[in-house]
Coordinates of C-alpha atoms in Angstrom, one line a residue:
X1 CA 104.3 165.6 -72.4
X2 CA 105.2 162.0 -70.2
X3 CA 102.6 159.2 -69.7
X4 CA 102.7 156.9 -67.0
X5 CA 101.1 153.6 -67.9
X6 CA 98.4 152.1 -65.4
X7 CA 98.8 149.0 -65.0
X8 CA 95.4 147.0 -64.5
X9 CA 95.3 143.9 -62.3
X10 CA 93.0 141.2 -63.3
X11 CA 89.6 140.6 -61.7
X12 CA 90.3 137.9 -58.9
X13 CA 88.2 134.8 -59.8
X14 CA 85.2 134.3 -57.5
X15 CA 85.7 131.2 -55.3
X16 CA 83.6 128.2 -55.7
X17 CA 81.2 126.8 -53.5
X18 CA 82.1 123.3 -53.6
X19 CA 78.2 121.4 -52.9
X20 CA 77.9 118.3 -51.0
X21 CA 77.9 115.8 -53.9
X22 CA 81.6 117.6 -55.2
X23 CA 82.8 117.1 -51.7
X24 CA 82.3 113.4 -52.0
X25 CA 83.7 112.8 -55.2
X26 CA 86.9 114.6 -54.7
X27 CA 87.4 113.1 -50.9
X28 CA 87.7 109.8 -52.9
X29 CA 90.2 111.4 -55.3
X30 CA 93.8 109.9 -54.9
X31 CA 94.8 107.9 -52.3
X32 CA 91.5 106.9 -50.8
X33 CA 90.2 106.4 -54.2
X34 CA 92.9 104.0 -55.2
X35 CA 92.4 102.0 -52.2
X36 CA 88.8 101.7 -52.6
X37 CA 89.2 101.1 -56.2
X38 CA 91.7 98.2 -55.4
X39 CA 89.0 96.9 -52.6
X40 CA 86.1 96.8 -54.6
X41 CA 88.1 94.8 -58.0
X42 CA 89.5 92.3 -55.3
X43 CA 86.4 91.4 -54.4
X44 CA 85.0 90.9 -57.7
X45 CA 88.2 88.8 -58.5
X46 CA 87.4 86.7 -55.5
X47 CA 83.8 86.3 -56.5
X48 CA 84.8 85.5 -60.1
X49 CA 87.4 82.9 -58.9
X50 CA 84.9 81.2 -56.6
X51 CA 82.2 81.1 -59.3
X52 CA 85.2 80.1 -61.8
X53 CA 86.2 76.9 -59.7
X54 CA 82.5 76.1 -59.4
X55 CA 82.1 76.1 -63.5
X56 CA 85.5 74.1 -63.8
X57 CA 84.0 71.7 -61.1
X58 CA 80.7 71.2 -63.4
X59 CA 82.6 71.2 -66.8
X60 CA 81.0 74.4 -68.3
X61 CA 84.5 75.6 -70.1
X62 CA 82.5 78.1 -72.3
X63 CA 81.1 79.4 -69.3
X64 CA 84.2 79.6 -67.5
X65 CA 86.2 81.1 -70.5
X66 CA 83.8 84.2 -70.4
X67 CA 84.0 84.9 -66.9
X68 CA 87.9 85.0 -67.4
X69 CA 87.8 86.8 -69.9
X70 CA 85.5 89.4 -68.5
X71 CA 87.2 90.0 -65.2
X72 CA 90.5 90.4 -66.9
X73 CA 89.1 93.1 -69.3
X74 CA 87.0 94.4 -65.9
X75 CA 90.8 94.8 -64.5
X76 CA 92.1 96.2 -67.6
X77 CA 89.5 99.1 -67.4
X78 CA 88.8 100.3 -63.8
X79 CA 93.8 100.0 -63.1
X80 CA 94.3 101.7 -67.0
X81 CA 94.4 105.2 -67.5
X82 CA 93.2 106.2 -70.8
X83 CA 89.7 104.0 -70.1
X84 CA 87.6 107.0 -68.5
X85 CA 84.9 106.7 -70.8
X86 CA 84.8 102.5 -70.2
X87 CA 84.6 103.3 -66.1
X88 CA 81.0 105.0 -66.6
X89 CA 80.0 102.5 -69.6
X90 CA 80.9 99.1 -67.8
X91 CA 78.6 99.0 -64.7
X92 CA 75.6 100.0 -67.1
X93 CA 76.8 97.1 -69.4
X94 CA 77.4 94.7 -67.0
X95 CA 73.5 95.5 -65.3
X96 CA 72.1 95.3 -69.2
X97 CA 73.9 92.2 -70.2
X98 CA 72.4 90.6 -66.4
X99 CA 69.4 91.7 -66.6
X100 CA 67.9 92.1 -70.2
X101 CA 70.2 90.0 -72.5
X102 CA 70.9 86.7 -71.2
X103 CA 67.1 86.5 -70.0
X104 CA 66.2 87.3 -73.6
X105 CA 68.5 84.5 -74.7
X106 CA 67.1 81.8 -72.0
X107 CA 64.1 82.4 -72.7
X108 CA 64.8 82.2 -76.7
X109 CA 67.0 78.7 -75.9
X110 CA 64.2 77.4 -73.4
X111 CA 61.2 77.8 -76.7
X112 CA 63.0 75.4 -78.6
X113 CA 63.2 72.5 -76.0
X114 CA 60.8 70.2 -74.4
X115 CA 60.8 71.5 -71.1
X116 CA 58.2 71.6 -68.3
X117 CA 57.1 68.5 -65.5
X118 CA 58.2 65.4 -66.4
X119 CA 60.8 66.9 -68.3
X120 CA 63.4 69.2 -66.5
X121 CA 66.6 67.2 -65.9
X122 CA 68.8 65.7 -67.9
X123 CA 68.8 62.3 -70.1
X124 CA 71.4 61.0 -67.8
X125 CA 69.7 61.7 -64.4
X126 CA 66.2 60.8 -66.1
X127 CA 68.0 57.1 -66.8
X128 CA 68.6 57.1 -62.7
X129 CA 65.6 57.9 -62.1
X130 CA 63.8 55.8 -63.9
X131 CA 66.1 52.9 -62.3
X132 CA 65.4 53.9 -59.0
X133 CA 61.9 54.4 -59.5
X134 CA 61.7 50.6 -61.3
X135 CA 62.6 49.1 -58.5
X136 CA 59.8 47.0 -56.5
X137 CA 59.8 44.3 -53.4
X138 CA 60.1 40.8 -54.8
X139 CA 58.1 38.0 -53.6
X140 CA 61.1 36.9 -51.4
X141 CA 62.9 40.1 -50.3
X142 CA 64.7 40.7 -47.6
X143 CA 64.0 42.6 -44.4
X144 CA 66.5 44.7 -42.6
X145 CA 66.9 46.4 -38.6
X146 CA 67.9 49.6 -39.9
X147 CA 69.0 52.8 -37.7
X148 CA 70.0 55.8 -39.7
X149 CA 73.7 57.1 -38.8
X150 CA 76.3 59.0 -39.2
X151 CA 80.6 57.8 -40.2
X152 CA 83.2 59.9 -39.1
X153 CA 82.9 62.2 -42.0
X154 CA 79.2 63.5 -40.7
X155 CA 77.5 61.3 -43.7
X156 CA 74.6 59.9 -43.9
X157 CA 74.9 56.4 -43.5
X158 CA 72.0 53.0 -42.8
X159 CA 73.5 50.3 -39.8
X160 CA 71.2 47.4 -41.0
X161 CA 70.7 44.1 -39.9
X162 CA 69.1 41.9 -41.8
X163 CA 65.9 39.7 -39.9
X164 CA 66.6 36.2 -41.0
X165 CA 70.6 35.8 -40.8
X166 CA 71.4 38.6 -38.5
X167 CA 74.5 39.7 -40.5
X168 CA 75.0 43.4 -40.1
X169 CA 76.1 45.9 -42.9
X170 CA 76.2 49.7 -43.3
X171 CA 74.5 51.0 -46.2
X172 CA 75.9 54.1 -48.3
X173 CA 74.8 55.8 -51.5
X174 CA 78.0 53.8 -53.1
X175 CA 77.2 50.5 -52.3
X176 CA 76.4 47.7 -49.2
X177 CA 79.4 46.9 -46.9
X178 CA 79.6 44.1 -44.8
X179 CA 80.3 44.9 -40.4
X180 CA 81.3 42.9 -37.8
X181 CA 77.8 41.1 -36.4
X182 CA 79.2 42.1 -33.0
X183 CA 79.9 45.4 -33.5
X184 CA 76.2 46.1 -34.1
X185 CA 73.9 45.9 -31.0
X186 CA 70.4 45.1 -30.4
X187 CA 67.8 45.5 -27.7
X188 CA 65.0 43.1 -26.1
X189 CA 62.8 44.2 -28.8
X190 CA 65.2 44.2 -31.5
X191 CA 66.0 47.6 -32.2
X192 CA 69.5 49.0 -32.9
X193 CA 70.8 50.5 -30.1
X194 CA 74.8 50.8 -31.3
X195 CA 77.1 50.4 -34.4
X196 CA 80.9 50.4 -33.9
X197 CA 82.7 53.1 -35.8
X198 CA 79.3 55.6 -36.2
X199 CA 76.9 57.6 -33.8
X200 CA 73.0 56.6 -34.3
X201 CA 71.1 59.4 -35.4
X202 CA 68.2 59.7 -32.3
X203 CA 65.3 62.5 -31.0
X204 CA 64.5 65.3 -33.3
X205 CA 67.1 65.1 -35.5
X206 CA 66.3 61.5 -36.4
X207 CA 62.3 62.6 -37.2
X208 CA 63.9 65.6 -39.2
X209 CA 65.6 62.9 -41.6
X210 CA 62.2 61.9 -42.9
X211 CA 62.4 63.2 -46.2
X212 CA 66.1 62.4 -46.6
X213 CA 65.3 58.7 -46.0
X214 CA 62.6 58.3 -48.4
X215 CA 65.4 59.2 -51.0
X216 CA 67.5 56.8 -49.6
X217 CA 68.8 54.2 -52.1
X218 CA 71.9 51.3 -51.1
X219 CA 72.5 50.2 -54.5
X220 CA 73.5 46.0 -53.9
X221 CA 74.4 43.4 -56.7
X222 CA 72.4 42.5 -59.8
X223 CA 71.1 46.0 -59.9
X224 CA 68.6 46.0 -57.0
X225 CA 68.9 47.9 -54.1
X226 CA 68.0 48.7 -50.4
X227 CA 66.0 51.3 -49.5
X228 CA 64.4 52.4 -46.3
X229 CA 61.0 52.1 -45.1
X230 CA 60.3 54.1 -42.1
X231 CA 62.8 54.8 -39.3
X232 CA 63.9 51.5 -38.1
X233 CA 63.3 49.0 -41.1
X234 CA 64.3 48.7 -44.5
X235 CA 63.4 46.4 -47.8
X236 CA 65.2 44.9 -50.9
X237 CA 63.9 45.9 -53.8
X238 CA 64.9 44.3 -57.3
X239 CA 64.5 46.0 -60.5
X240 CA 61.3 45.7 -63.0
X241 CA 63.3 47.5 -66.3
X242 CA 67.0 46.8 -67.2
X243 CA 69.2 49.6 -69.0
X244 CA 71.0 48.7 -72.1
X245 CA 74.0 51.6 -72.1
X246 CA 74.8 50.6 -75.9
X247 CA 71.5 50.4 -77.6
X248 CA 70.1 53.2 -75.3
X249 CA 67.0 51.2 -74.2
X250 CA 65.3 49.8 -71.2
X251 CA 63.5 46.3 -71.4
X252 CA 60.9 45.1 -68.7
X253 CA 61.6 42.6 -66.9
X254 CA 58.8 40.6 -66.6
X255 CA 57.6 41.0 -70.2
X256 CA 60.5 41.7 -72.5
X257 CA 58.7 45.0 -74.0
X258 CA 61.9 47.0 -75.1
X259 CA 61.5 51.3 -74.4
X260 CA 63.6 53.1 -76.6
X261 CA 64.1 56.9 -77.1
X262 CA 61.8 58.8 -79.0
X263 CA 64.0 61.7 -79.6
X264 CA 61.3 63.8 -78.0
X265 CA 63.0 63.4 -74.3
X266 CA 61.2 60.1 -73.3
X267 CA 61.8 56.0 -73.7
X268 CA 58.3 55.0 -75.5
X269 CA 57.4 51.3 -76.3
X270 CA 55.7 50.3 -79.6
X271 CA 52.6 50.0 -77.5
X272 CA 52.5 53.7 -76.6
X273 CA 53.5 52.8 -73.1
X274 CA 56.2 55.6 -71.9
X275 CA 58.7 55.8 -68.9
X276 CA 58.3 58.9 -66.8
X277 CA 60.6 61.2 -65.9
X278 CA 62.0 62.2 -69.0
X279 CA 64.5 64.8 -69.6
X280 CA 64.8 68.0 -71.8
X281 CA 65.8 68.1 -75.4
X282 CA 65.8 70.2 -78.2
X283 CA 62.6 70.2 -80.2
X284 CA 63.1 72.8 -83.0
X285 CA 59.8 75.1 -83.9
X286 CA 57.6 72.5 -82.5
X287 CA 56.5 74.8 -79.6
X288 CA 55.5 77.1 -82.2
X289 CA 53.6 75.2 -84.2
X290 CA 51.5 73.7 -81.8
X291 CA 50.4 77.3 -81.2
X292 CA 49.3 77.3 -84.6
X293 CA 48.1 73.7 -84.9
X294 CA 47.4 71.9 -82.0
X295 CA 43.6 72.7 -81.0
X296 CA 43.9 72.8 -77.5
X297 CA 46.6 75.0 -77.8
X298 CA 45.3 77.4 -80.9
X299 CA 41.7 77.8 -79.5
X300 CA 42.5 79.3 -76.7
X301 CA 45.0 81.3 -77.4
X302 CA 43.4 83.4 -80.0
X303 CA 40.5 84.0 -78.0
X304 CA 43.2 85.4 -75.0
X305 CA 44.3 87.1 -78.1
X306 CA 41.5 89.0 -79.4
X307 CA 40.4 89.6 -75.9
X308 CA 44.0 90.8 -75.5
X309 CA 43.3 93.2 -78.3
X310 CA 40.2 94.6 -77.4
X311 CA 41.2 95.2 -73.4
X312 CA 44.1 97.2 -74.5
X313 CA 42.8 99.1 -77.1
X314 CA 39.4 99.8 -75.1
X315 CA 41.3 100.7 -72.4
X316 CA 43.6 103.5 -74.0
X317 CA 40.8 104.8 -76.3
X318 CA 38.4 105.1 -73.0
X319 CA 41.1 106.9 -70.8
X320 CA 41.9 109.6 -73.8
X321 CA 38.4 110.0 -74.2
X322 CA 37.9 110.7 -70.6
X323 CA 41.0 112.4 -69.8
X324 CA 40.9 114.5 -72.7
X325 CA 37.3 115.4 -71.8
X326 CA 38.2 116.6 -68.2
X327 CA 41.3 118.4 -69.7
X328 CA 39.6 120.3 -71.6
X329 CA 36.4 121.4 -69.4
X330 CA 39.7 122.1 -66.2
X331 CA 41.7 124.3 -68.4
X332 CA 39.3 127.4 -68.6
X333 CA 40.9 130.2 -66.7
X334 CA 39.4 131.1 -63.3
X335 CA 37.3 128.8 -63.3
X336 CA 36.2 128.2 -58.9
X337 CA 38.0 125.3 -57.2
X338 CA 40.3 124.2 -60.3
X339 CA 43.1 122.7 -58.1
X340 CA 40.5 120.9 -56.2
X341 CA 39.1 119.0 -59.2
X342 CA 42.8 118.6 -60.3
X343 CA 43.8 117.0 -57.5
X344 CA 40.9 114.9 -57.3
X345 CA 41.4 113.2 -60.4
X346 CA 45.1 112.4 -59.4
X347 CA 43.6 110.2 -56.6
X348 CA 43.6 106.7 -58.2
X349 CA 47.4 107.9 -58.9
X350 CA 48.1 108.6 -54.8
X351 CA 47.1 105.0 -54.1
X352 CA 49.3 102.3 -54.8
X353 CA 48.0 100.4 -58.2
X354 CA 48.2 96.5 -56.5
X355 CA 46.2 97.7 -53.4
X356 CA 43.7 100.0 -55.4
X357 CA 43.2 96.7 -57.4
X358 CA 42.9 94.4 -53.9
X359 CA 40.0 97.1 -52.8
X360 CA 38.2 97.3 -56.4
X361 CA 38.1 93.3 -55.9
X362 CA 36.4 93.7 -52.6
X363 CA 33.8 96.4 -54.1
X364 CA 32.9 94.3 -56.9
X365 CA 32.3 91.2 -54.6
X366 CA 29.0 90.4 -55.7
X367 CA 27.7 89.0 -52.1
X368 CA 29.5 91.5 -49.9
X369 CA 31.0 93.9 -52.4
X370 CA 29.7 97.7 -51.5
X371 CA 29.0 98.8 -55.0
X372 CA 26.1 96.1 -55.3
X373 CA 24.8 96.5 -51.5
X374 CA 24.8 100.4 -52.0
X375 CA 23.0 100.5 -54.7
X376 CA 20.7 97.4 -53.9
X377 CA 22.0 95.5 -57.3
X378 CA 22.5 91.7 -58.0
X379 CA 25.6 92.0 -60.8
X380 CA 28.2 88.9 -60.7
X381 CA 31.1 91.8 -61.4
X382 CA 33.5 89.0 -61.2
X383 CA 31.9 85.8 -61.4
X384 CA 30.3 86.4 -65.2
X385 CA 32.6 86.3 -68.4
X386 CA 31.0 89.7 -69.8
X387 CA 30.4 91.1 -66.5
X388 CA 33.9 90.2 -65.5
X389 CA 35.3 91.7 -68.8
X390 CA 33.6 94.8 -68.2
X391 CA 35.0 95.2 -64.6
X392 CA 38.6 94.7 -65.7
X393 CA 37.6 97.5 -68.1
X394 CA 36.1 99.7 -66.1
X395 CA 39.0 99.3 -63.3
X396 CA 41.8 99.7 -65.6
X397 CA 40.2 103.1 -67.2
X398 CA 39.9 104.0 -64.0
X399 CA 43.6 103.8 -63.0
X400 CA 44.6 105.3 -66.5
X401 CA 42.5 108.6 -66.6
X402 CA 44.9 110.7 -64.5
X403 CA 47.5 109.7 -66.8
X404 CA 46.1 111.1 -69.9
X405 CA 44.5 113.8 -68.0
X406 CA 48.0 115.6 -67.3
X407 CA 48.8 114.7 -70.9
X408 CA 46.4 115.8 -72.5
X409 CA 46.0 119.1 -70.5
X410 CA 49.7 119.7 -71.1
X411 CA 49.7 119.1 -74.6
X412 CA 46.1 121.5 -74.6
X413 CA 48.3 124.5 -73.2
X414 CA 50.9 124.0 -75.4
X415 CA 48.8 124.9 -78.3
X416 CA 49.4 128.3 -79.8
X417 CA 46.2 130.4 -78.5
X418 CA 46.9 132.7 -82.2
X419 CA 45.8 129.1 -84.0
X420 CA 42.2 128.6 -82.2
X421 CA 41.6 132.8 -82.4
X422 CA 42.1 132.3 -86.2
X423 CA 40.2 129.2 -87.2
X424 CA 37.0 131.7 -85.2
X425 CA 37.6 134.4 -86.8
X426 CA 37.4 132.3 -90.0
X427 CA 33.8 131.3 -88.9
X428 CA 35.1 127.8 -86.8
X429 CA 32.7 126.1 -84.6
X430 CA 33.6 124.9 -81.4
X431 CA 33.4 121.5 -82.5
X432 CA 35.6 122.5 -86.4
X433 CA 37.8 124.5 -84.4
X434 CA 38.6 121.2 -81.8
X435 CA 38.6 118.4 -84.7
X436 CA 40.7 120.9 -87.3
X437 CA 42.6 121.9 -85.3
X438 CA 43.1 121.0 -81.5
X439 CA 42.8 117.3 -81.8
X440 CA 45.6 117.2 -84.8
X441 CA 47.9 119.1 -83.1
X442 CA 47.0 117.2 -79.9
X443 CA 47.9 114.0 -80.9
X444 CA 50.9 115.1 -82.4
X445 CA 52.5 114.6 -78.8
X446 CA 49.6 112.5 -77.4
X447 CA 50.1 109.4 -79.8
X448 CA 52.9 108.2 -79.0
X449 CA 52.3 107.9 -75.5
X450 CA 49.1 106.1 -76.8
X451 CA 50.9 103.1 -78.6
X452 CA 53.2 102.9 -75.4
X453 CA 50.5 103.0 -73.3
X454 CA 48.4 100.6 -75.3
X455 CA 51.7 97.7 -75.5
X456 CA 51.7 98.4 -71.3
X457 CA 48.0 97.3 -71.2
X458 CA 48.9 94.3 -73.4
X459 CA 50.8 93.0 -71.2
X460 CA 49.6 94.2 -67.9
X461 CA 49.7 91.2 -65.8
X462 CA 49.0 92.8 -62.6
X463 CA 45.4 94.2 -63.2
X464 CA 44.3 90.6 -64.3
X465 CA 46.1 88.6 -61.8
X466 CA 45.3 90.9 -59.0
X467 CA 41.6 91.4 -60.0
X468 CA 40.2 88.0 -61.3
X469 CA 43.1 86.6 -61.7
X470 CA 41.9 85.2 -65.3
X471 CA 38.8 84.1 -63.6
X472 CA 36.1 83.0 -64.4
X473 CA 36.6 79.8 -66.0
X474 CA 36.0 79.7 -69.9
X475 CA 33.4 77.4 -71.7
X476 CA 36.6 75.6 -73.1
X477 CA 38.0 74.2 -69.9
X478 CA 41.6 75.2 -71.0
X479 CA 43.8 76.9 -68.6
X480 CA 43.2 80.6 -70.0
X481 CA 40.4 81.8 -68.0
X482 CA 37.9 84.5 -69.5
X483 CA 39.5 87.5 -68.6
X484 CA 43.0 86.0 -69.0
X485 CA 45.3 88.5 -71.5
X486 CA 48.3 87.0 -73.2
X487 CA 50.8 87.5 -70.5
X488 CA 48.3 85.9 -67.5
X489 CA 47.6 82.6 -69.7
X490 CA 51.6 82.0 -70.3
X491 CA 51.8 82.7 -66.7
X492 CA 49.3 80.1 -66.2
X493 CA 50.8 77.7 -68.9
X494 CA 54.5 77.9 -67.0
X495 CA 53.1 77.5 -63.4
X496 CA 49.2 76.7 -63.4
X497 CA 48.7 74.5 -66.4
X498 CA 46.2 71.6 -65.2
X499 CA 48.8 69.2 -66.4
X500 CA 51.6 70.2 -65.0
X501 CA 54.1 73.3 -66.0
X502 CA 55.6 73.6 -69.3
X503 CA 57.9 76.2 -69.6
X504 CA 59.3 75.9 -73.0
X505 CA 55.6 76.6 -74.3
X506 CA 55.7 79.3 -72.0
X507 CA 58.8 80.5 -73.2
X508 CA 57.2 80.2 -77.1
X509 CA 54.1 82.5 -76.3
X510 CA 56.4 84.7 -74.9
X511 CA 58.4 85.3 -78.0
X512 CA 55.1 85.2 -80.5
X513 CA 53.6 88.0 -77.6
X514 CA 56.8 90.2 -78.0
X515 CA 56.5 89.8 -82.4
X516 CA 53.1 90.4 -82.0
X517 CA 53.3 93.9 -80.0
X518 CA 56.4 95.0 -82.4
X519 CA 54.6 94.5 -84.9
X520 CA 51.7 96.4 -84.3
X521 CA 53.9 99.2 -82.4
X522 CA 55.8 99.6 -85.5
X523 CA 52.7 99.9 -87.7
X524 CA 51.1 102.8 -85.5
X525 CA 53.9 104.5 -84.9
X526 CA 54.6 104.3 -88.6
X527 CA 51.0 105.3 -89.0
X528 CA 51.0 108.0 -86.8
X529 CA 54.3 109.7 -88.7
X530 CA 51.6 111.4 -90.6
X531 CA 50.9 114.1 -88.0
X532 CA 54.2 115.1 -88.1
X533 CA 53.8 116.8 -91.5
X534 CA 51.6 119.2 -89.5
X535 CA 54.1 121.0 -87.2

């Protein structure tokens, strides 16, 4: 008996539906993707180079060395073959490094300096400045015609003539140089009308160089200068302090009182007298001490601190309570209009937070506000510390309900129904049944989304600043208002302060606001590991 073998052909494979996304990718598979890959690195190079030559220009070498160093390992990646994994890595990188690292580091370089007003630029400029703000009219100075103009270059130049001798010169930011007196022409009245060599700035464009002019300075011999006043006339001015490069000092003048540097960013006399501007400098932990030492500083800021505190944790602990509460009494089934109450609730969540805060402002108004007209009431909502407190309470529970509401009544329907029919059957109360068992195995999944949403309140500047804006004033007079949190009062300190900005302070109650909410994130969540043991 013969058998023939059958011989089975394999199943053809389905075809794949390639989706729009896979279309895109692979249309910028080979050649097209090697030409846009070549595209997009030249012109990164190019931006590198042109931000390289910048940072060669200023002299920042360490600077420039990483930018090299980057776009040459950038270059290395994206044209090497065996770097997949680096192509998907660098962009997010690049983005973290932008965005979270080197402000991290500023801000950790800017708290240990003396920086805020009178105390941004450098030593160097601060000496010019204080030069060119020493200088003052003598008792015999002279007068100049002046016309502003402009050399063959397009710079800003002064054509002055000076009122007693009528010699003419042209003033630059260099220096005073001497013209021909009749290459200069006058009017009947006296005016400027022409300058050899340069075009008079006239009309608009000469009203537009206001501001440029009052900066103006024609530095002349003996260290005193030129320097408009107006638009047609301009004043020698001679210097009140003299700089001493060598023992790093300025002297006045007129008295012989010698400032020298503090090494605090400032030149101080023995009298207490100091030169303004100074310049920034490295001050070690002194930021942070004054925090802890300096009155004006301390007082405040642990009042914002314990306010701080209490709005956070009042906040969260108000809008569990609530949102737990109208979990609970939503998730019975068939209970009449459950999607409608449902959606309700979500409402504060379908308006946009800063304008439901703009509109609470306007309720709480207490002369026009609708809440105390409706229901014929006198309350300063905003206008009274406590009152005020209470609002930005109130508000801020009312924007975080609907939050805890869906967690909560997610975390409720997760909850083995077998658990709660047991703990009845074993005699249970509603209220046993809920604190043995429902609330334990609630917070399980509710509590960390407690601590996060508790360090979000902490440092949720837009419900104070939109709201009161840290208003009203405290009994201290210091720039932290009464409703000010920690993040609003080193907003105020770095752009408000009453005497003037000071960002490096700022900068320090940053750092000692990020330590403090670690801190107490670490202990509750390492508090909260506890629950764990009861899955």
């Amino acid at each position: 008996m013969s058998t023939t073998a059958v011989r089975t052909e394999p199943p053809a494979a389905p075809e794949i539906e390639w989706g729009v996304p896979s279309r895109l990718i692979t249309s910028f598979s080979g050649s097209t993707g090697l030409v846009v890959k070549l595209v997009l690195l030249s012109l990164a190079n190019a931006v590198a180079v042109w931000a390289g030559l910048i940072l060669a220009r200023d002299g920042k070498w360490l600077a420039f060395g990483v930018l090299a160093a980057s776009t040459l390992a950038i270059d290395g990646v994206y044209l090497g073959r065996r770097t997949v994994p680096l192509k998907f890595l660098v962009p997010g990188t690049v983005f973290l490094v932008a965005f979270q690292v080197l402000p991290v580091l500023y801000t950790v370089n800017v708290a240990f300096q003396r920086y805020g007003t009178g105390h941004i630029v450098t030593k160097q400029e601060a000496i010019t400045a204080i030069e060119q703000n020493s200088l003052a009219p003598p008792a015999d100075a002279k007068t100049f015609t002046m016309a502003p103009a402009k050399d063959e270059s397009g710079k800003l130049v002064l054509v002055l003539v000076d009122d007693v001798t009528g010699e003419a010169f042209v003033g630059r930011r260099d220096g005073l140089e001497p013209l021909a007196t009749d290459s200069v022409k006058l009017d009947d009245i006296g005016l400027i009308t022409s300058a050899e060599g340069y075009s008079l700035v006239t009309g608009e464009e000469r009203i537009a160089l206001d501001t440029a002019l009052a900066e103006y300075v024609v530095p002349t011999e003996g260290g005193a200068a030129v320097r408009p006043e107006g638009l047609e006339a301009a004043l020698e001015l001679q210097p009140t302090l003299r700089y001493a490069a060598q023992s790093d000092t300025f002297t006045r003048i007129e008295d012989g009182v010698v400032f020298s540097d503090n090494d605090e960013g400032s030149f101080v006399a023995a009298t207490g007298d100091e030169l303004e501007p100074g310049w920034r400098t490295y001050t070690g932990f002194d930021n942070f001490t004054s925090i802890a030492t300096d009155p004006l500083i301390r007082k405040p800021f642990i009042r914002v601190l314990i306010w701080t505190v209490a709005f956070a944790a009042l906040t969260v602990l108000l809008s569990f309570a609530i949102g737990l509460a109208l979990a609970i009494m939503l998730d019975k089934p068939g209970m009449r209009f459950q999607r409608v109450y449902r959606s309700l609730i979500f409402v504060p969540f379908a308006i946009p937070g800063f304008l439901a805060l703009l509109v609470w402002r306007g309720l709480l108004n207490d002369d026009f506000g609708v809440i105390n007209q409706v229901f014929h009431l006198d309350v300063p909502w905003l206008f009274d510390a406590n009152w005020a407190r209470t609002s930005v309470i109130i508000v801020s529970v009312w924007l975080t309900v609907p939050y805890f509401f869906l967690v909560s009544l997610g975390a409720l329907q997760s909850i083995p129904n077998e658990l709660v029919e047991a703990a009845r059957v074993d005699g249970g109360g509603p209220w046993q049944v809920f604190r043995k068992i429902t609330l334990p195995l609630l917070l399980i999944a509710v509590a960390p989304l407690m601590i996060a949403s508790f360090a979000f309140n902490f440092n949720d500047f837009g419900k104070i600043y939109l709201l009161t804006g840290g208003n009203p004033p405290a009994e201290d007079q210091s720039v932290a208002g009464a409703t000010d949190i920690l993040i609003s009062y080193t907003y105020k300190v770095a752009f408000e302060a009453g005497k003037g900005q000071d960002f490096a302070l700022a900068s320090a109650l940053s750092i000692v606001i990020f330590l403090i909410i670690a801190s107490m994130s670490a202990a509750t969540f390492w508090r909260s590991r506890s629950l764990e043991e009861m899955r």
